[in-house]
Every structure is written in structure tokens, then in C-alpha cells.
mmCIF file of C-alpha atoms in Angstrom:
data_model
loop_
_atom_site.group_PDB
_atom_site.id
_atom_site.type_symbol
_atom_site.label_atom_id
_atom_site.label_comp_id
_atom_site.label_asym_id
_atom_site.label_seq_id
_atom_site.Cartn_x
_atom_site.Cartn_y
_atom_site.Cartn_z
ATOM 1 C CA UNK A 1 82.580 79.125 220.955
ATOM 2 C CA UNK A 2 83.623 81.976 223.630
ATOM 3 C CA UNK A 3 82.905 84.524 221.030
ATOM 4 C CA UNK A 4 79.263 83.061 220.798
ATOM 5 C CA UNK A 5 78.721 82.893 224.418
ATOM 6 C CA UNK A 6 79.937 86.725 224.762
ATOM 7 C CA UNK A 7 77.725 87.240 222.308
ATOM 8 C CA UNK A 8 74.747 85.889 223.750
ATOM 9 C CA UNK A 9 75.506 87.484 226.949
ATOM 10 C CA UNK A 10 75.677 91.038 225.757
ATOM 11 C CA UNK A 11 72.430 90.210 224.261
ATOM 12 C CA UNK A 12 70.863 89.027 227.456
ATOM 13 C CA UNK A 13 71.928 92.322 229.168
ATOM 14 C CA UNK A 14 70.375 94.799 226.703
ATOM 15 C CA UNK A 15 67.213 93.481 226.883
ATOM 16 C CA UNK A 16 67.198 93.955 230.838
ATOM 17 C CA UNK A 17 67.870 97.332 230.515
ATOM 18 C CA UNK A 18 64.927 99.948 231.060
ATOM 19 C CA UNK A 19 64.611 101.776 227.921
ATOM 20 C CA UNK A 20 62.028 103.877 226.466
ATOM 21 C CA UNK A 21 59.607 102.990 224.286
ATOM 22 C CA UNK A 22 61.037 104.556 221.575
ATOM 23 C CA UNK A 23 64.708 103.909 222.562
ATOM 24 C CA UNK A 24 63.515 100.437 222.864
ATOM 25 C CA UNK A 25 61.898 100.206 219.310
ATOM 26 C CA UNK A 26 65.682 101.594 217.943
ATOM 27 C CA UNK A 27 67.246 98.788 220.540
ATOM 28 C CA UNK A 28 64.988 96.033 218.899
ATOM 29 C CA UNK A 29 65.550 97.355 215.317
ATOM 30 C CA UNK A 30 69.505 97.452 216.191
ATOM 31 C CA UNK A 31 69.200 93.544 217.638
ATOM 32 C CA UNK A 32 67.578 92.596 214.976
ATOM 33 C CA UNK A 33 69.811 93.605 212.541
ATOM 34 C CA UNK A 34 72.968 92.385 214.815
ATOM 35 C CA UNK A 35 71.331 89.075 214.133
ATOM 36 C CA UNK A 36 71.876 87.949 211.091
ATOM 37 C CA UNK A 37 75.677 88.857 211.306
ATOM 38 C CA UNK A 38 75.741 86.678 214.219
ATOM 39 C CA UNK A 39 74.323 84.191 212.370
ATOM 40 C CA UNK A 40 76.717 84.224 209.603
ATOM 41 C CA UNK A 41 79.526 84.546 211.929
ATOM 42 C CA UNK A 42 78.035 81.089 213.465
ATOM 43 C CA UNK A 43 78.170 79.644 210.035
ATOM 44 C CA UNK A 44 81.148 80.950 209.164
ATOM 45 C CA UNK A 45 82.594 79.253 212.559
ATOM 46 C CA UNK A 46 80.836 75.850 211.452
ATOM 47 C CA UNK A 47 82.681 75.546 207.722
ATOM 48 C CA UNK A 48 86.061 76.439 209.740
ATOM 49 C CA UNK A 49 85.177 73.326 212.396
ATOM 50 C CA UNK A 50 84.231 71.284 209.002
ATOM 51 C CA UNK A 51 87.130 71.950 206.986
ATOM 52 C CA UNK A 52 89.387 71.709 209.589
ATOM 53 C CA UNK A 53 88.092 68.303 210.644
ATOM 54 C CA UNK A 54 88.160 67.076 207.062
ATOM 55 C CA UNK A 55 91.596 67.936 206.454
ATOM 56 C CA UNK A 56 92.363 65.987 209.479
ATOM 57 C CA UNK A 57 90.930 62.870 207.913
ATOM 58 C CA UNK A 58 91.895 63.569 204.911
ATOM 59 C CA UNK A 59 95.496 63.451 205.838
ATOM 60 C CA UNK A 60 94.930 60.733 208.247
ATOM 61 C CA UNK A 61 93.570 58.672 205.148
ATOM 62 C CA UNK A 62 96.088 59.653 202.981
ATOM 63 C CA UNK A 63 99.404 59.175 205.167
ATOM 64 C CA UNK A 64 101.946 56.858 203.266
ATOM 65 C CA UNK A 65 101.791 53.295 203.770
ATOM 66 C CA UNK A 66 104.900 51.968 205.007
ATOM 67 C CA UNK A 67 107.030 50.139 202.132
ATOM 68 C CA UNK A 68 106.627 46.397 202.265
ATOM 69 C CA UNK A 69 109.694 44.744 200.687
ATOM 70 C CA UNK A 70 108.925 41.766 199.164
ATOM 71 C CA UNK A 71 111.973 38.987 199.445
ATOM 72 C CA UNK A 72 113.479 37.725 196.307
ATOM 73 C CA UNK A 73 110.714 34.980 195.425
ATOM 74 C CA UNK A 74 111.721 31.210 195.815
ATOM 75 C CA UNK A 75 112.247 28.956 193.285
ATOM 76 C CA UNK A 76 108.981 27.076 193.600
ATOM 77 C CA UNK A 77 107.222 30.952 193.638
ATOM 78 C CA UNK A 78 109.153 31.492 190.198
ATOM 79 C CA UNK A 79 107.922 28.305 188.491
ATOM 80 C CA UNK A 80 104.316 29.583 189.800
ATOM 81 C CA UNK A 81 104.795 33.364 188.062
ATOM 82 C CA UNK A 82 106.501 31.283 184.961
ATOM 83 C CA UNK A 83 103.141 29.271 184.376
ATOM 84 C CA UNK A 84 101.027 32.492 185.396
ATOM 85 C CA UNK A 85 103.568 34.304 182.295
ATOM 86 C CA UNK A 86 102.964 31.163 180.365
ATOM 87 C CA UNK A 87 98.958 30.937 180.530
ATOM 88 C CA UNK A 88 98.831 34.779 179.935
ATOM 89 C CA UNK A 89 100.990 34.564 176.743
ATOM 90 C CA UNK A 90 99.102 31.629 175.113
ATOM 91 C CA UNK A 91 95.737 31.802 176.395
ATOM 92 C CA UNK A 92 94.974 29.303 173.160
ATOM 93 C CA UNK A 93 96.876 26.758 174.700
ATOM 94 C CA UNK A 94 93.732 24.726 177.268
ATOM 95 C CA UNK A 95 93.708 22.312 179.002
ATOM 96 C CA UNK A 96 91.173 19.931 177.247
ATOM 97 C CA UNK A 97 88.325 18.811 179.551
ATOM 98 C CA UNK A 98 88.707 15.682 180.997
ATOM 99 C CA UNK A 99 86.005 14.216 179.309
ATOM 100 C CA UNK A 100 87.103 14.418 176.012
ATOM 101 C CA UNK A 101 91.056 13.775 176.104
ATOM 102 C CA UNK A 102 91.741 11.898 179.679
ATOM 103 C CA UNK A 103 95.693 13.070 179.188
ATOM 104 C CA UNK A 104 96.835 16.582 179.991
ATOM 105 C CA UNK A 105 98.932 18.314 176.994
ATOM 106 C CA UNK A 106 102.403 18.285 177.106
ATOM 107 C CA UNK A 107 103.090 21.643 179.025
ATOM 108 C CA UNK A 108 101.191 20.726 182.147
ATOM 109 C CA UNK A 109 103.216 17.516 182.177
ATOM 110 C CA UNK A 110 106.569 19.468 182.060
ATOM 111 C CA UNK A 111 106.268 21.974 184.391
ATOM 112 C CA UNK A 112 104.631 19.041 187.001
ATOM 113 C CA UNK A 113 107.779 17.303 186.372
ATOM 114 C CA UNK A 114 109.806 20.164 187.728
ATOM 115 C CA UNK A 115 107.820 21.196 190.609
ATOM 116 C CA UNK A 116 108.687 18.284 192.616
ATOM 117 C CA UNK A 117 107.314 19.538 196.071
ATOM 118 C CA UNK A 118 103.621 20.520 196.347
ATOM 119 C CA UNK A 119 102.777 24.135 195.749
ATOM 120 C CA UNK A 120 100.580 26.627 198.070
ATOM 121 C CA UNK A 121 97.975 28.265 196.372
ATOM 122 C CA UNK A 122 98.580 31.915 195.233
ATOM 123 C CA UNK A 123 96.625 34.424 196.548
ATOM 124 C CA UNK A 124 94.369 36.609 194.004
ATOM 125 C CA UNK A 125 96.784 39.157 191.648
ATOM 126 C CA UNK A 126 96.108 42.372 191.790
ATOM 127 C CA UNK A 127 95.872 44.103 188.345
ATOM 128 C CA UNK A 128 99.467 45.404 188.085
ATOM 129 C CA UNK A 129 101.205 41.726 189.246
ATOM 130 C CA UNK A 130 101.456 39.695 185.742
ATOM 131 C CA UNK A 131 103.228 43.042 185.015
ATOM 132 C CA UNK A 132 105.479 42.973 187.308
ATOM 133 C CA UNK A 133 105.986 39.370 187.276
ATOM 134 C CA UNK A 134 106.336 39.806 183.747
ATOM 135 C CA UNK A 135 109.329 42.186 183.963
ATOM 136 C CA UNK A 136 111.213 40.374 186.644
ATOM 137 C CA UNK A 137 110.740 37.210 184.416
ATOM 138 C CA UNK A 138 112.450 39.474 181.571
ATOM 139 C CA UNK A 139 115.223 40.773 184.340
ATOM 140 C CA UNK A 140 116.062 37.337 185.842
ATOM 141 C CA UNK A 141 114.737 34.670 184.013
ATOM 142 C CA UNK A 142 114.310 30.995 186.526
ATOM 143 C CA UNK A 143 116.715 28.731 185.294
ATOM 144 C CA UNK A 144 114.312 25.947 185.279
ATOM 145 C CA UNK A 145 112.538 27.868 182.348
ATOM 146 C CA UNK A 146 115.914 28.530 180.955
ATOM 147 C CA UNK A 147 116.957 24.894 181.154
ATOM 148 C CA UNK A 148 113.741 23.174 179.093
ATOM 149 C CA UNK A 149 114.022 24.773 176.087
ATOM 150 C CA UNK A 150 117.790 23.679 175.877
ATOM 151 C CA UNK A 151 116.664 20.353 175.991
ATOM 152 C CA UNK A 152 114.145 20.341 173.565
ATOM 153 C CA UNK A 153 116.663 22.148 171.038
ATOM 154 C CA UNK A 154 119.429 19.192 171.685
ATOM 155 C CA UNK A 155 116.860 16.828 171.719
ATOM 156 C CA UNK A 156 116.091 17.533 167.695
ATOM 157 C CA UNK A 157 120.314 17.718 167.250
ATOM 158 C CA UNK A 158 120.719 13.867 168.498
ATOM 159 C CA UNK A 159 117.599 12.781 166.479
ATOM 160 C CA UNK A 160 119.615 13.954 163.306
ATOM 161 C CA UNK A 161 122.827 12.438 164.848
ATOM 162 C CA UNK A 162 121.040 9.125 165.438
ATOM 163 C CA UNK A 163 119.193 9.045 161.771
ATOM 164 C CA UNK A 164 122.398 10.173 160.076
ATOM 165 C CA UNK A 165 124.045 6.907 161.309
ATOM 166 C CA UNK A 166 123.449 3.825 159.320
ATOM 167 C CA UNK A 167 120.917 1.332 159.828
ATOM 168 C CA UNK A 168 122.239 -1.860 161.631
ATOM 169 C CA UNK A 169 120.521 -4.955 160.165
ATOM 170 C CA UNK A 170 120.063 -7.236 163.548
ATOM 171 C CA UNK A 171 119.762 -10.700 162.409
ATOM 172 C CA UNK A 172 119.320 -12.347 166.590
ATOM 173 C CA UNK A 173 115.479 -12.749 165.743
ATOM 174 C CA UNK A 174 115.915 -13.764 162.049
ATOM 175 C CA UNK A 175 115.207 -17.723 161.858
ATOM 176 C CA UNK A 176 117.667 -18.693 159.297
ATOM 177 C CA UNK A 177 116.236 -21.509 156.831
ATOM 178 C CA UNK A 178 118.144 -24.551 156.453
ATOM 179 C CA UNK A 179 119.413 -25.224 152.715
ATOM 180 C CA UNK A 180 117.143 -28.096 151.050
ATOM 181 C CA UNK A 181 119.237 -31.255 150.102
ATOM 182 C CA UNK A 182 118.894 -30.479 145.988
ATOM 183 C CA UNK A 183 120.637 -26.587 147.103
ATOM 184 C CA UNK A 184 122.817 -28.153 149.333
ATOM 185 C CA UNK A 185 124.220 -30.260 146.289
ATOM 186 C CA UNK A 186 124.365 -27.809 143.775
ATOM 187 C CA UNK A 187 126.477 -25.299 145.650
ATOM 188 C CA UNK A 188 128.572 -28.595 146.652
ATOM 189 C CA UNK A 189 128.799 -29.155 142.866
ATOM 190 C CA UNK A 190 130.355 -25.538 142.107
ATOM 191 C CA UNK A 191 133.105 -26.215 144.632
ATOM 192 C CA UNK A 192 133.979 -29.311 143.257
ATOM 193 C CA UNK A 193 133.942 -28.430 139.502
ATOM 194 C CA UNK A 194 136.666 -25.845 141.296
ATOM 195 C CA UNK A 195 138.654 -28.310 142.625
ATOM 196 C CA UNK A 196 138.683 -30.664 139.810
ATOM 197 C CA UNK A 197 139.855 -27.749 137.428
ATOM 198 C CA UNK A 198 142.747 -27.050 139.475
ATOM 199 C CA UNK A 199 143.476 -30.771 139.303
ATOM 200 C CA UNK A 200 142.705 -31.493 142.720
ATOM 201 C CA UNK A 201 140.533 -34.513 142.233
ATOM 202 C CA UNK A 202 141.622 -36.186 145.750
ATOM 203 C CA UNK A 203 140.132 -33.604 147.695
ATOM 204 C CA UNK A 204 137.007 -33.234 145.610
ATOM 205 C CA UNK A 205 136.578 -36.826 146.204
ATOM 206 C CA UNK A 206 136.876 -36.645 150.038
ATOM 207 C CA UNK A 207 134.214 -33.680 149.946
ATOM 208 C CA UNK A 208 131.957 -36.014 147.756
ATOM 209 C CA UNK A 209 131.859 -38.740 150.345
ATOM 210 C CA UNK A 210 131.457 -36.180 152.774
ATOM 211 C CA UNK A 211 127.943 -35.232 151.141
ATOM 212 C CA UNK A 212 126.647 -38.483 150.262
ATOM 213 C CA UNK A 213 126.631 -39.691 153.777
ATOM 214 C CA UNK A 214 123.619 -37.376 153.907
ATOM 215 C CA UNK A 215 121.981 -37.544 150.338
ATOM 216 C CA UNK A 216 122.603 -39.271 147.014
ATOM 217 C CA UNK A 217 123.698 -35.618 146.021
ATOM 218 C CA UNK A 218 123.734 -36.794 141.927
ATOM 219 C CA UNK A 219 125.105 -33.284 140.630
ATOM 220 C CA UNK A 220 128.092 -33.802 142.470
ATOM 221 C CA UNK A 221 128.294 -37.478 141.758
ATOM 222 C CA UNK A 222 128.466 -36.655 138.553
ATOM 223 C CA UNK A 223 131.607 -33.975 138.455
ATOM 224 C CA UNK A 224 133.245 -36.258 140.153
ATOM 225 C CA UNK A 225 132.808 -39.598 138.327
ATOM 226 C CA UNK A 226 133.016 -37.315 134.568
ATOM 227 C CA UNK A 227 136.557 -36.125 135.791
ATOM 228 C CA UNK A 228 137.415 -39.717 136.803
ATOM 229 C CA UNK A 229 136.142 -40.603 133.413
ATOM 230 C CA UNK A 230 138.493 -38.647 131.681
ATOM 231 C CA UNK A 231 141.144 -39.305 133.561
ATOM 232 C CA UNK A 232 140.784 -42.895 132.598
ATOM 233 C CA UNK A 233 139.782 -44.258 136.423
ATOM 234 C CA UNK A 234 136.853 -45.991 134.924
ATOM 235 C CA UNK A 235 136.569 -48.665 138.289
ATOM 236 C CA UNK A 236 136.237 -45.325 140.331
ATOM 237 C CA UNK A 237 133.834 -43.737 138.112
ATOM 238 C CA UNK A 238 131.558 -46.700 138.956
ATOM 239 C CA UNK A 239 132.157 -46.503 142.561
ATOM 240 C CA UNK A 240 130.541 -43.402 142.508
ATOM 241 C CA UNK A 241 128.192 -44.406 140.240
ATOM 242 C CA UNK A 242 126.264 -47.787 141.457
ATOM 243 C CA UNK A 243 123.261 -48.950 139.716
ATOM 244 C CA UNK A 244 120.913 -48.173 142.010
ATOM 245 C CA UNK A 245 121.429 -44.606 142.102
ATOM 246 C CA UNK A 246 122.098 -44.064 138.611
ATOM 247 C CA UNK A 247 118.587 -45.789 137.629
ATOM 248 C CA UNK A 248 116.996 -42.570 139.039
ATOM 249 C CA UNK A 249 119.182 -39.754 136.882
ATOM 250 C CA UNK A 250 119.620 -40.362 132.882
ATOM 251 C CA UNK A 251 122.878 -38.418 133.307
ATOM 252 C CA UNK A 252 124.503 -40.712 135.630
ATOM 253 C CA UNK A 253 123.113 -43.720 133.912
ATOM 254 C CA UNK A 254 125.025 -42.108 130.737
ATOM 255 C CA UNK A 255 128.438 -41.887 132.419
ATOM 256 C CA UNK A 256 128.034 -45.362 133.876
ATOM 257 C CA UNK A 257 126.980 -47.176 130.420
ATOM 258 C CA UNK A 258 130.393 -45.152 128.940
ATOM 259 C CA UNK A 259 132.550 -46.478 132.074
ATOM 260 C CA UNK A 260 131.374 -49.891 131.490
ATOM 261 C CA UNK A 261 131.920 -49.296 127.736
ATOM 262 C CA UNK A 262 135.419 -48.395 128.524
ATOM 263 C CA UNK A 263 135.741 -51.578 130.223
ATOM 264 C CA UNK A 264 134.738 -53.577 127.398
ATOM 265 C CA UNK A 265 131.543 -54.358 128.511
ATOM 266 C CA UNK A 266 128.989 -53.414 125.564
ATOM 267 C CA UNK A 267 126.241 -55.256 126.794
ATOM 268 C CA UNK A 268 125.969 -54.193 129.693
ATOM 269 C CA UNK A 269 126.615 -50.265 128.616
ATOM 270 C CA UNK A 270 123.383 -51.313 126.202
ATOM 271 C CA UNK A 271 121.069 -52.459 129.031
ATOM 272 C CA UNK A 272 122.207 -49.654 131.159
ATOM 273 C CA UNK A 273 120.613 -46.888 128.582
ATOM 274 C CA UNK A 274 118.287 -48.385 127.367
ATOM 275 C CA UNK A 275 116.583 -49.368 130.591
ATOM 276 C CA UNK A 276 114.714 -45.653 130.602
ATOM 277 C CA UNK A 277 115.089 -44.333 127.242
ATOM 278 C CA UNK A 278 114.386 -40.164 128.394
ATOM 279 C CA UNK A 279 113.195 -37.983 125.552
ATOM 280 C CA UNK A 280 115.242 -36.354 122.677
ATOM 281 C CA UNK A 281 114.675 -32.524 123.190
ATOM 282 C CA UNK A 282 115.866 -33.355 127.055
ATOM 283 C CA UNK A 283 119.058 -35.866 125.865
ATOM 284 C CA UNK A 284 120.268 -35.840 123.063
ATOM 285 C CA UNK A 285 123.476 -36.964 123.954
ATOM 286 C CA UNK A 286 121.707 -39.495 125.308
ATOM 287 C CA UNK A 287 120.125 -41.014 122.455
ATOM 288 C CA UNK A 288 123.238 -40.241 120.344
ATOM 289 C CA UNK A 289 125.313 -42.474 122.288
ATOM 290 C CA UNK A 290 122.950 -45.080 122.480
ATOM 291 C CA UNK A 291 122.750 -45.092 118.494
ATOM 292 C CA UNK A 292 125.933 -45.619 118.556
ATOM 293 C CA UNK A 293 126.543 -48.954 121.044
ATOM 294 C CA UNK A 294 123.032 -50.536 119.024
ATOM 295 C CA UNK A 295 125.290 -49.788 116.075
ATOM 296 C CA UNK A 296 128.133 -51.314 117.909
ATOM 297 C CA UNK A 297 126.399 -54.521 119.099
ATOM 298 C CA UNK A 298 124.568 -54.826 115.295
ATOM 299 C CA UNK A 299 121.212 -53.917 116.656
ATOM 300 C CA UNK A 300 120.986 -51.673 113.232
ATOM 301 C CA UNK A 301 117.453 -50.793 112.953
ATOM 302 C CA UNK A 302 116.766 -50.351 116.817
ATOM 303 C CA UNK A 303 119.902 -47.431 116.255
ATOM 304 C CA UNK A 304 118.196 -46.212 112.835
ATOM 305 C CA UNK A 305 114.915 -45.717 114.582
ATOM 306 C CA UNK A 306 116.902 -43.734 117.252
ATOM 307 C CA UNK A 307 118.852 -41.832 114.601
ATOM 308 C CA UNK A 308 115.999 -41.160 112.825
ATOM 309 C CA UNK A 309 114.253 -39.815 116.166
ATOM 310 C CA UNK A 310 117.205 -37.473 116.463
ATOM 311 C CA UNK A 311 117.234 -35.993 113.398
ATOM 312 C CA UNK A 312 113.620 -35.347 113.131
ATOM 313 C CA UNK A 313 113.645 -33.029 116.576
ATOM 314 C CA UNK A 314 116.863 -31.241 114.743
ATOM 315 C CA UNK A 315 118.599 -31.867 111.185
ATOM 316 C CA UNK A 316 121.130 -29.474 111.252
ATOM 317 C CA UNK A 317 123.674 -32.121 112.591
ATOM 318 C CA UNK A 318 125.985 -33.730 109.597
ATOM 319 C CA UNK A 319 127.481 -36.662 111.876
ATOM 320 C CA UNK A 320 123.827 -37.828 112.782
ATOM 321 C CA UNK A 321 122.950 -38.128 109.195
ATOM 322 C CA UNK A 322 126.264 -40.475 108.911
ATOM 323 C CA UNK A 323 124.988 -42.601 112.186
ATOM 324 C CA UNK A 324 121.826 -43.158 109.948
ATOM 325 C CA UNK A 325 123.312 -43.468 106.641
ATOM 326 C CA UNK A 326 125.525 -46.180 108.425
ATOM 327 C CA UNK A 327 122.461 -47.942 109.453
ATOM 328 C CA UNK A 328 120.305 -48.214 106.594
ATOM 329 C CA UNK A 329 123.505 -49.537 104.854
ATOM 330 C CA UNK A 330 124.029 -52.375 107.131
ATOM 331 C CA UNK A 331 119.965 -52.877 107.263
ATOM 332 C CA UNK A 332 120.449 -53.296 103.150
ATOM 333 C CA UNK A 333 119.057 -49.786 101.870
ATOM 334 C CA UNK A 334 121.539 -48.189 99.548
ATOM 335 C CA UNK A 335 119.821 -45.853 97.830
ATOM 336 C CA UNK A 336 118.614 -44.763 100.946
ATOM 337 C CA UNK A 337 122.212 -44.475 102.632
ATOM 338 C CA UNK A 338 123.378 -42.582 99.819
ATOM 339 C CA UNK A 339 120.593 -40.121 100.614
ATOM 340 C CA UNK A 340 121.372 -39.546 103.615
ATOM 341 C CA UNK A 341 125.780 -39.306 102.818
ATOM 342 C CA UNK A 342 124.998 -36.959 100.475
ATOM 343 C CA UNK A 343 122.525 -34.838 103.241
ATOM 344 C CA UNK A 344 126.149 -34.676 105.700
ATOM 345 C CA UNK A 345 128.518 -33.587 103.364
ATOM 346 C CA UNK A 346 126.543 -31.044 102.131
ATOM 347 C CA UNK A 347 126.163 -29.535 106.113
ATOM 348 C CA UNK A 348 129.087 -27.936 107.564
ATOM 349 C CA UNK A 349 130.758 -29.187 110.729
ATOM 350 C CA UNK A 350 131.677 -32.767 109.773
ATOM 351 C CA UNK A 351 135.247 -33.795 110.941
ATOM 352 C CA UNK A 352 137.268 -34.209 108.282
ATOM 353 C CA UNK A 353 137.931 -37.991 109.101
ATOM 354 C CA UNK A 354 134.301 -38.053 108.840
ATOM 355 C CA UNK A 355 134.305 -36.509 105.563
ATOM 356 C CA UNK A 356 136.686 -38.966 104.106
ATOM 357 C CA UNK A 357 134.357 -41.990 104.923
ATOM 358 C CA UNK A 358 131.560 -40.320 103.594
ATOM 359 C CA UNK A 359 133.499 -39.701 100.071
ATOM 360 C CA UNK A 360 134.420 -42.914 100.611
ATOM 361 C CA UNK A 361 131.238 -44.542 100.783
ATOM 362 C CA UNK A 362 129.466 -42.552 98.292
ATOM 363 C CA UNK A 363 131.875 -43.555 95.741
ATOM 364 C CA UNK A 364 131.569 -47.161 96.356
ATOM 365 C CA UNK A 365 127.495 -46.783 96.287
ATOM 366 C CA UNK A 366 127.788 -45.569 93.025
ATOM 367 C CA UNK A 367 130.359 -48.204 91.580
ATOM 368 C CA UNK A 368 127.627 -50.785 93.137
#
């Protein structure tokens, strides 16, 4: 700036200076062409004052920041960057809107679950943050984020463990249905057929009066009074076999008309079986024996009939052919008798006591 005012100042003073007129045509000439050097020296002055002043803002702007040094984040700030990491990596993974699916997915729910204390809300990333947060994730990963997944892999581990172990049947809420009398007796039945066969009768008949104060319980009634039976106890047979009970089952009606038989009393064994005469295919033995008392008693065609009823269902069986052989000869019929005597010895299975009447009897037909 002193240089221009000089400048202008020697300029001033020429032009008050007397000169002649040609001297002053060379003066003007020579100030005009010291003019346009002062004017570049003015510009020249200018660009110096503008680069000067823009270097001075230039480093100004530029001076270093100072270093701010951010704090090791807290544990709620990690589980923040964690679900920042987590929603970058699986952008796939949204939330559904809430008026489709009213429950948030499973992720939401775990990370909510460790974040006990509310959360302030994080300012706006800059662009080079999920980096960074990224790579101090991958440094020093939060052990809340370490701890989850450890879960989830045991969690599979005891599922195996607990389907591995076998299946315990509870039976608290199973209502347990109470045997019916007829199952009651039958399994009753089994353990005294047991007891009888290892001679034990006493005690079978303590558990049969055990049962009947309940139910008539005729399967057991009838072990009991067969193996008395045998044993020739025909008075307790028939204790455990009274009339009114034995009217209702043909098989305890059987053992009572052979107890009273026993006893000598044939009449009675006759009304006894042939109060409710059951069918053949059901009883034979049934029939059979009551054949054999009409034969007894001389009721001869009343036991044909019967025989004859037998043999019709099945004629495989010798001794039947004797009962009826036996009855037509007593009824008169030889010819027919001798029929039937020569029908049994020609079957097989005919006791050889039986045999010898039938030889017998044959022979004397034929004399006659």
C-alpha cells in the first residue's frame, strides 16, 4: 500500500511541474506508459493479499480436530451395536407388521429379555460406524451374545437326553375298571383248580366261601364240589351244590344228580337231570349219564330215545351203541339189539370188559 501511495505522489508532482509543450507531450507519453505497469503491479499486490488470506483460511479450516476418545461402550451400548450387527447381517429377518402376526419373532423377544433396563435412543450412524462396530464386535465379542447361542446348543443336547430315556406309563389318571362277577369267578376258578391239584382242597374250600358271599360264582362251585366228588365227600359236594343254584347251570345239576347217585338215591339223581334236559351238541355227558340212570331205574325207552339222540349228533362212539343195544333188548327188540352189538364191536375204543358183554350177548342172540 506505501508503494502505491509513493506512487501516486510522484505522479502528482510531475504534472505540477512547468514543462514545455513538447517536453510535456514526452512527460504525458512517459505517464502513460508508467501506467499500465502500475496497474499490474496493483494487481499483482491484490492476488498476493488473496492468496495470502486464503491460505489463512485454508489452514484455519483445515487444523486437526482434537482426538475424541470414546470410553469402552457399556454393556447396554453393546447389546444396542449387537442388534444394529444383527439387523445389518440378516436384513431378511422383519419384523412382521402388527397387523398381520400380533407376536414379534423370536429374536426381538430374546434380546428384550436381556436388556432389562430401558435403552436411550442412538443417535444417527455415520457411514463408517456398523464398521467399526462391526470389528469391535469381532475383537471383543458381549458376552450376552456369547451366552445365547450356548443355550440354544444345550438346549437341543437335553431334548435328546430327555427322548432317549424311556417313556414312564403314569397310571394316577387311569380309572381302573372293576372285574365283572362272571371274570371275577373264572380267574377264582384257575386258582382253585391250583390248589386242588396240589391236594390242598381245605384251602380251596375256604377261598370258595370266600367268593360266594358275593356271587353264586358256579365255575368255582364246580372245581370244588368235582374234587370233593372224587374224593368220595359226596355230603360236601352237595353243600356246595344246593338245588337252587344248580337249577340254573346243567353242569352243576350233573355233579349233584351223580352225588345223590352216590348216595343211593336214583330217583332223585333222575329228577335232578331231567328237570332241564340241555341239548346234545352242548352235553353230551349230560345226556349220556342220564341214559344211563333211565336205564338204571327201567325207564328203557325214555334212555333209548336219549341214546338214540346221541348217536345221531355223533356215531363214532362204540359204548353208546351198547347203551342202545341194551335198551332195545330190555324194550323186546332183538334183532334190533343185535344190530346195534354188532355196530360197537366193529368201532374201536370199547373197553375190553365192554367187549366181553358184547360177545357175550351176541352169542346168546343168535342161540335165541
Amino acid at each position: 500500500m506505501s508503494l502505491l501511495n509513493d506512487a501516486l505522489r510522484a505522479a502528482e508532482q510531475r504534472q505540477d511541474r512547468p514543462e514545455q509543450p513538447a517536453a510535456y507531450m514526452g512527460g504525458q507519453s512517459s505517464s502513460r506508459g508508467s501506467r499500465p505497469l502500475l496497474l499490474i503491479v496493483v494487481v499483482l499486490l491484490a492476488l498476493v493479499i488473496a492468496f495470502m488470506g486464503g491460505y489463512w483460511m485454508l489452514t484455519n479450516s483445515s487444523s486437526p480436530q482434537p482426538m475424541v476418545v470414546e470410553s469402552e461402550p457399556s454393556q447396554d451400548q453393546r447389546v444396542q451395536r449387537t442388534a444394529a450387527v444383527v439387523s445389518d447381517q440378516q436384513p431378511e429377518v422383519a419384523e412382521p407388521e402388527p397387523a398381520q402376526r400380533p407376536e414379534p419373532d423370536p429374536e426381538p423377544i430374546i434380546v428384550a429379555q436381556v436388556t432389562t433396563e430401558p435403552l436411550p435412543a442412538p443417535a444417527e450412524p455415520k457411514a463408517s460406524e456398523p464398521e467399526s462396530a462391526a470389528l469391535e464386535l469381532e475383537a471383543e465379542p458381549a458376552p450376552v451374545v456369547a451366552k445365547a447361542p450356548a443355550k440354544q446348543e444345550t438346549r437341543p443336547a437335553e431334548a435328546e437326553k430327555e427322548d432317549e430315556k424311556p417313556e414312564e406309563v403314569s397310571t394316577a389318571g387311569v380309572k381302573r375298571v372293576p372285574e365283572t362277577p362272571a371274570a371275577t369267578d373264572r380267574s377264582t376258578a384257575r386258582e382253585l383248580e391250583r390248589l386242588v391239584s396240589a391236594g390242598n382242597i381245605t384251602s380251596a374250600e375256604r377261598g370258595l366261601a370266600a367268593l360266594t358271599q358275593a356271587q353264586t360264582a358256579p365255575r368255582s362251585r364246580y372245581v370244588v364240589a368235582r374234587a370233593l366228588l372224587v374224593d368220595g365227600k359226596q355230603d360236601q359236594a352237595l353243600g356246595w351244590l344246593p338245588p337252587e343254584i344248580a337249577a340254573a347251570h346243567p353242569r352243576l345239576r350233573l355233579l349233584r344228580a351223580r352225588a345223590l347217585h352216590a348216595n343211593s338215591d336214583l330217583a332223585a339223581a333222575v329228577d335232578t337231570l331231567s328237570s332241564d334236559v340241555p341239548p346234545v351238541q352242548d352235553h353230551a355227558e349230560y345226556r349220556v349219564t342220564l341214559a344211563t340212570l333211565l336205564q338204571q331205574q327201567g325207564q328203557n325207552t325214555e334212555a333209548a330215545r336219549h341214546w338214540a339222540e346221541l348217536i345221531a349228533w355223533d356215531d363214532s362212539h362204540a359204548p353208546w351203541w351198547v347203551g342202545l343195544a341194551i335198551s332195545l333188548e330190555a324194550q323186546g327188540e332183538p334183532a334190533r339189539a343185535a344190530r346195534a352189538y354188532r355196530q360197537a364191536a366193529e368201532l374201536p375204543g370199547l373197553p375190553r370188559s365192554l367187549a366181553d358183554y358184547v360177545r357175550q350177548r351176541l352169542q346168546a342172540l343168535r342161540a335165541g
